[in-house]
Amino acid sequence: MSDISSDDDKKPEHPEAAHPAVEPQTSETGLAESAQISAHDHGHDDHGHNDHGHDGHGHDDHGHDDHGHDDHAHAEETHAEPAPVEPSPPPPAPKPAAAAKPASKPVAKKPQSEGESWWETVKTVAYALAIALVIRTFLFQPFNIPSGSMEATLLIGDYLFVEKYAYGYSRYSFPFGMAPISGRVFGSAPERGDVVVFKLPRDNSTDYIKRVIGLPGDRIQMLNGQLYINDKAVPKERVDDYVGDPPCPGVGESVPRYRETLPNGKSYLVLDCTPNGLSDNTDVFVVPAGHYFMMGDNRDNSDDSRAGVGYVPFENLVGKAELIFFSTDGSAQFWEFWKWPWAIRYGRLFHWVG
């Protein structure tokens, strides 16, 4: 294309060059005449040039120039009647550039058979269960509160996460206590005032949740509803009453509430449904080595170390209660999803346990 465009742009030097696409064709006679005329013209041009080169023959130069002019006129006249010619065929079109090689198409995967698809589903479910098991065993495990022994710190219908690594791991950290572990691995002792989940010592399978009150070697006693640790009364301050669902059988919705502060500075609220109740006066409990003394915050409605629970071995600790992530007042069943918006206790969501 570039060659054709450049030829079209040039201006013709002779009249016959006005038709660049047509190449005149002449007979042999015409070609001979043209050749003869051309040679004659050139001869005169050369003669004129030579005469011009001699200073003493200026007149002959003009004569030769005139003769050259006549020859040129004769050449134009001879060339004015060319033989009829046929138009030359158009130049061949340029070859198109080689097209780029198309990219190779991705090879379609072979459709899975029914057996392969079933196996992939099984593997996906197995992976999900394995990940959930690892999280549940080593990191966090969800629990729900079925009783009111920890009111008003924890309410029936609360759902919380328990930190499994807080005190290390024992065989009770694993489902069904099946891990072949004796004692605790990476053990860390709980602090006084922690809210913990543990396995009930008498069956090593039932999950209980209470507050750690006595450490190994401590002397624990209740006198007239007052807690004593190592023969010293724990500070107890009256605060506003608890108002809500009755936390104890046979009492109203308003119950006296107190704030206790342990020797390490840990502070929390407790309920006293029945002044001078059965659990408000006890003997002195001396906590054995490797064990802990647990009590519920709802002091008159809690089965804890003062009664049937007894001392809890360090090995039985499951984890530390940390965060309430959901709470419902129980007015909606699981399948009654249209009632959920009114059953959720929004004020307790993402509430730290303490």
XYZ file of C-alpha atoms in Angstrom:
354
model
C 0.000 0.000 0.000
C 2.807 2.447 0.696
C 4.273 2.054 -2.828
C 0.964 2.754 -4.564
C 0.244 5.797 -2.426
C 3.659 7.382 -3.139
C 3.259 6.977 -6.947
C -0.167 8.583 -6.888
C 1.179 11.615 -5.097
C 3.837 12.501 -7.791
C 2.998 15.093 -10.462
C 3.540 13.925 -14.109
C 6.468 15.521 -15.932
C 5.022 14.866 -19.445
C 1.442 14.968 -20.678
C 1.378 11.244 -21.232
C 2.240 10.646 -17.597
C -1.221 11.873 -16.588
C -2.462 8.300 -16.837
C -0.123 6.349 -14.616
C -2.281 3.269 -14.562
C -2.221 3.046 -18.426
C 0.980 1.976 -20.090
C 0.902 2.854 -23.860
C 1.499 -0.065 -26.176
C 2.846 0.632 -29.720
C 3.543 -1.452 -32.736
C 7.016 -2.463 -33.692
C 7.109 0.408 -36.254
C 5.986 2.884 -33.657
C 8.618 1.587 -31.262
C 11.265 1.942 -33.941
C 10.230 5.480 -34.719
C 10.157 6.374 -31.064
C 13.578 4.893 -30.586
C 14.893 6.717 -33.646
C 13.372 10.018 -32.624
C 14.679 9.610 -29.123
C 18.135 8.854 -30.443
C 17.923 11.783 -32.868
C 16.878 14.112 -30.071
C 19.671 12.972 -27.909
C 22.077 13.330 -30.767
C 21.080 16.933 -31.332
C 21.207 17.598 -27.663
C 24.702 16.239 -27.574
C 25.628 18.240 -30.717
C 24.160 21.371 -29.303
C 26.033 20.771 -26.141
C 29.280 20.250 -27.976
C 28.778 23.361 -30.097
C 28.011 25.285 -27.007
C 31.295 24.121 -25.675
C 33.122 25.933 -28.660
C 33.010 29.697 -28.394
C 33.559 30.306 -32.149
C 30.394 28.475 -33.315
C 27.634 30.337 -31.541
C 25.487 30.625 -34.745
C 25.712 26.923 -35.371
C 24.496 26.437 -31.851
C 21.281 28.298 -32.619
C 20.832 26.320 -35.778
C 21.205 23.156 -33.940
C 18.874 24.385 -31.280
C 16.230 25.134 -33.860
C 16.691 21.785 -35.424
C 16.416 20.239 -32.029
C 13.235 22.157 -31.472
C 11.801 20.874 -34.757
C 12.693 17.369 -33.774
C 10.987 17.833 -30.442
C 7.874 19.109 -32.163
C 8.003 16.158 -34.507
C 8.366 13.883 -31.526
C 5.335 15.398 -29.912
C 3.364 15.084 -33.133
C 4.433 11.509 -33.602
C 3.554 10.716 -30.010
C 0.209 12.476 -30.126
C -1.451 9.597 -32.015
C -0.652 6.469 -30.010
C -2.007 3.127 -31.025
C -5.122 2.101 -29.201
C -4.238 0.279 -26.020
C -6.090 -1.750 -23.471
C -5.956 -0.697 -19.856
C -3.413 -2.663 -17.873
C -4.759 -4.880 -15.149
C -4.823 -3.350 -11.661
C -1.847 -4.142 -9.491
C -2.291 -7.138 -7.250
C -3.746 -6.373 -3.856
C -1.249 -6.556 -1.024
C -1.310 -9.743 0.949
C -2.979 -9.321 4.307
C -0.805 -9.609 7.336
C -0.769 -13.011 8.893
C -3.523 -13.225 11.459
C -2.421 -13.709 15.047
C -2.680 -17.237 16.211
C -5.729 -17.512 18.448
C -5.113 -18.331 22.075
C -5.591 -21.925 22.937
C -8.966 -22.616 24.456
C -9.086 -23.974 28.005
C -9.666 -27.629 28.095
C -13.071 -28.356 29.547
C -12.974 -30.492 32.640
C -14.491 -33.844 32.455
C -17.850 -33.794 34.229
C -17.760 -35.560 37.538
C -19.591 -38.780 37.897
C -22.217 -39.218 40.577
C -19.774 -41.163 42.732
C -17.072 -38.493 42.470
C -19.542 -35.731 43.294
C -20.733 -37.634 46.353
C -17.158 -38.159 47.499
C -16.348 -34.445 47.109
C -19.370 -33.590 49.262
C -18.249 -36.040 51.922
C -14.746 -34.541 51.944
C -16.104 -30.994 52.230
C -18.286 -31.940 55.198
C -15.381 -33.800 56.801
C -13.090 -30.778 56.450
C -15.726 -28.483 57.969
C -16.258 -30.839 60.914
C -12.528 -31.158 61.472
C -12.080 -27.376 61.563
C -15.035 -26.987 63.931
C -13.635 -29.713 66.173
C -10.237 -28.034 66.365
C -11.808 -24.670 67.261
C -14.150 -26.250 69.798
C -11.395 -28.310 71.431
C -8.502 -25.869 71.544
C -9.942 -22.351 71.236
C -13.589 -21.597 72.052
C -16.634 -23.677 72.839
C -20.200 -22.346 72.979
C -22.437 -23.085 75.959
C -25.945 -22.075 76.951
C -27.259 -21.394 80.451
C -30.156 -23.693 81.486
C -30.550 -22.651 85.164
C -30.568 -19.560 87.359
C -27.730 -20.455 89.756
C -25.553 -17.605 88.367
C -28.217 -14.890 88.218
C -27.949 -12.030 87.672
C -24.472 -12.429 86.132
C -25.818 -15.076 83.752
C -29.482 -15.523 82.856
C -31.391 -18.519 81.598
C -31.232 -18.316 77.810
C -27.762 -16.765 77.610
C -25.321 -18.227 75.083
C -21.640 -17.696 75.726
C -18.173 -18.600 74.519
C -15.810 -20.422 76.864
C -12.087 -19.948 76.371
C -10.635 -23.463 76.268
C -6.951 -22.574 76.464
C -7.243 -20.358 79.578
C -6.201 -23.137 81.976
C -4.470 -25.503 79.584
C -5.925 -28.824 78.448
C -6.993 -32.025 80.125
C -8.891 -35.040 78.866
C -12.097 -33.142 79.670
C -11.152 -30.524 77.109
C -11.907 -33.097 74.427
C -15.306 -34.530 73.469
C -16.393 -37.339 75.808
C -13.086 -37.063 77.728
C -11.478 -39.499 75.320
C -8.018 -37.902 75.085
C -5.305 -40.042 76.771
C -4.066 -37.172 78.953
C -3.296 -37.388 82.656
C -3.633 -34.135 84.576
C -3.278 -30.929 82.506
C -1.075 -29.912 79.614
C 0.077 -26.269 79.420
C -1.815 -25.802 82.683
C -2.459 -22.369 84.166
C -4.234 -21.958 87.501
C -7.522 -19.990 87.586
C -7.745 -16.767 89.527
C -10.120 -16.126 92.369
C -13.348 -14.701 90.954
C -13.148 -16.374 87.499
C -16.395 -17.785 86.103
C -15.521 -21.294 84.888
C -17.134 -24.316 83.271
C -16.162 -27.665 84.785
C -17.184 -31.297 84.811
C -19.219 -32.318 87.848
C -16.821 -34.392 89.968
C -19.336 -37.093 90.847
C -19.924 -38.096 87.198
C -17.162 -36.294 85.249
C -19.603 -35.661 82.403
C -22.153 -32.990 83.419
C -21.105 -29.411 82.673
C -21.505 -26.911 85.504
C -20.705 -23.187 85.562
C -19.801 -21.366 88.802
C -17.461 -18.729 90.218
C -14.082 -19.647 91.734
C -14.132 -18.566 95.381
C -11.556 -20.772 97.144
C -8.065 -21.687 95.944
C -6.065 -24.718 97.152
C -5.362 -24.364 100.884
C -8.029 -21.671 101.502
C -10.504 -21.765 104.402
C -14.044 -20.937 103.222
C -17.126 -20.371 105.403
C -20.546 -18.693 105.277
C -21.888 -17.048 108.442
C -25.291 -15.318 108.378
C -25.040 -14.801 104.636
C -21.549 -13.294 104.939
C -18.668 -14.911 103.005
C -15.395 -15.521 104.855
C -12.101 -16.386 103.163
C -9.252 -17.437 105.452
C -11.263 -16.166 108.415
C -11.728 -12.682 106.940
C -15.083 -11.309 105.853
C -15.347 -10.400 102.208
C -16.600 -6.806 101.821
C -20.305 -6.810 100.910
C -22.196 -3.691 99.819
C -25.946 -3.360 99.248
C -26.893 -2.038 95.814
C -30.191 -1.641 93.950
C -32.492 -4.665 93.961
C -32.565 -7.111 91.106
C -35.849 -6.850 89.165
C -36.802 -9.487 86.650
C -37.929 -13.078 86.405
C -38.022 -14.612 89.901
C -34.489 -15.931 90.519
C -35.596 -18.219 93.314
C -38.721 -20.331 93.927
C -41.410 -18.607 95.984
C -39.998 -15.082 95.785
C -41.154 -12.017 93.924
C -39.577 -10.216 91.008
C -37.575 -7.898 93.276
C -34.660 -9.462 95.153
C -31.955 -7.843 97.355
C -28.630 -7.554 95.548
C -25.116 -7.009 96.892
C -21.647 -6.319 95.544
C -18.824 -8.493 96.885
C -15.138 -7.663 96.454
C -12.619 -10.503 96.781
C -9.107 -10.104 98.282
C -7.572 -9.809 94.760
C -9.916 -6.897 93.931
C -12.339 -8.870 91.770
C -15.864 -7.431 92.180
C -19.247 -8.906 91.177
C -22.950 -8.918 92.134
C -24.750 -11.577 94.167
C -28.415 -12.163 95.049
C -29.806 -12.965 98.507
C -33.269 -14.369 97.960
C -33.724 -15.757 101.490
C -32.020 -14.062 104.436
C -30.444 -16.655 106.756
C -31.307 -19.472 104.369
C -29.976 -23.026 104.581
C -26.790 -22.158 102.695
C -26.125 -18.923 104.609
C -24.443 -20.755 107.500
C -21.892 -23.519 106.903
C -18.941 -25.229 108.428
C -15.396 -24.286 107.482
C -14.265 -25.825 104.198
C -10.521 -26.337 103.740
C -9.772 -26.623 100.055
C -7.462 -29.570 99.243
C -4.388 -29.217 97.056
C -5.175 -29.358 93.353
C -8.854 -28.472 93.949
C -11.076 -25.371 93.926
C -14.131 -24.172 95.826
C -17.003 -23.010 93.568
C -20.087 -20.926 94.402
C -23.009 -19.526 92.398
C -23.848 -15.819 92.401
C -27.470 -16.666 93.238
C -26.473 -17.738 96.732
C -29.814 -19.210 97.816
C -30.500 -21.111 94.587
C -27.195 -22.739 93.683
C -25.929 -26.279 94.017
C -22.199 -25.675 94.490
C -19.219 -26.634 96.649
C -21.222 -25.907 99.814
C -23.452 -28.904 99.045
C -23.520 -31.627 96.376
C -20.764 -30.385 94.052
C -17.926 -30.533 96.578
C -14.355 -29.594 95.726
C -13.566 -29.464 92.035
C -10.287 -31.017 90.810
C -8.070 -28.859 88.610
C -8.274 -31.587 85.956
C -12.058 -31.108 85.667
C -11.863 -27.486 84.528
C -13.067 -27.062 80.940
C -12.501 -23.352 80.384
C -13.183 -19.750 81.347
C -16.486 -18.041 80.463
C -15.715 -14.936 78.440
C -18.436 -13.492 76.202
C -22.229 -13.620 75.887
C -22.843 -13.678 72.134
C -26.610 -14.296 72.200
C -29.481 -14.200 74.672
C -33.185 -14.988 74.507
C -35.903 -14.690 77.142
C -37.394 -18.045 76.154
C -40.675 -16.645 74.787
C -39.961 -18.012 71.292
C -39.184 -21.570 70.320
C -36.393 -22.256 67.887
C -38.789 -22.821 64.984
C -40.862 -19.698 65.770
C -38.567 -17.419 63.809
C -41.255 -14.719 63.440
C -41.089 -14.203 67.235
C -37.306 -13.938 67.434
C -37.094 -10.130 67.152
C -39.161 -9.762 70.345
C -37.494 -12.640 72.240
C -33.873 -11.486 71.904
C -32.321 -9.629 74.828
C -30.453 -7.073 72.748
C -28.865 -5.432 75.788
C -26.972 -8.627 76.633
C -25.481 -9.296 73.202
C -21.668 -9.248 73.172
C -21.537 -8.668 76.913
C -18.380 -9.716 78.751
C -18.832 -12.182 81.596
C -17.431 -10.946 84.899
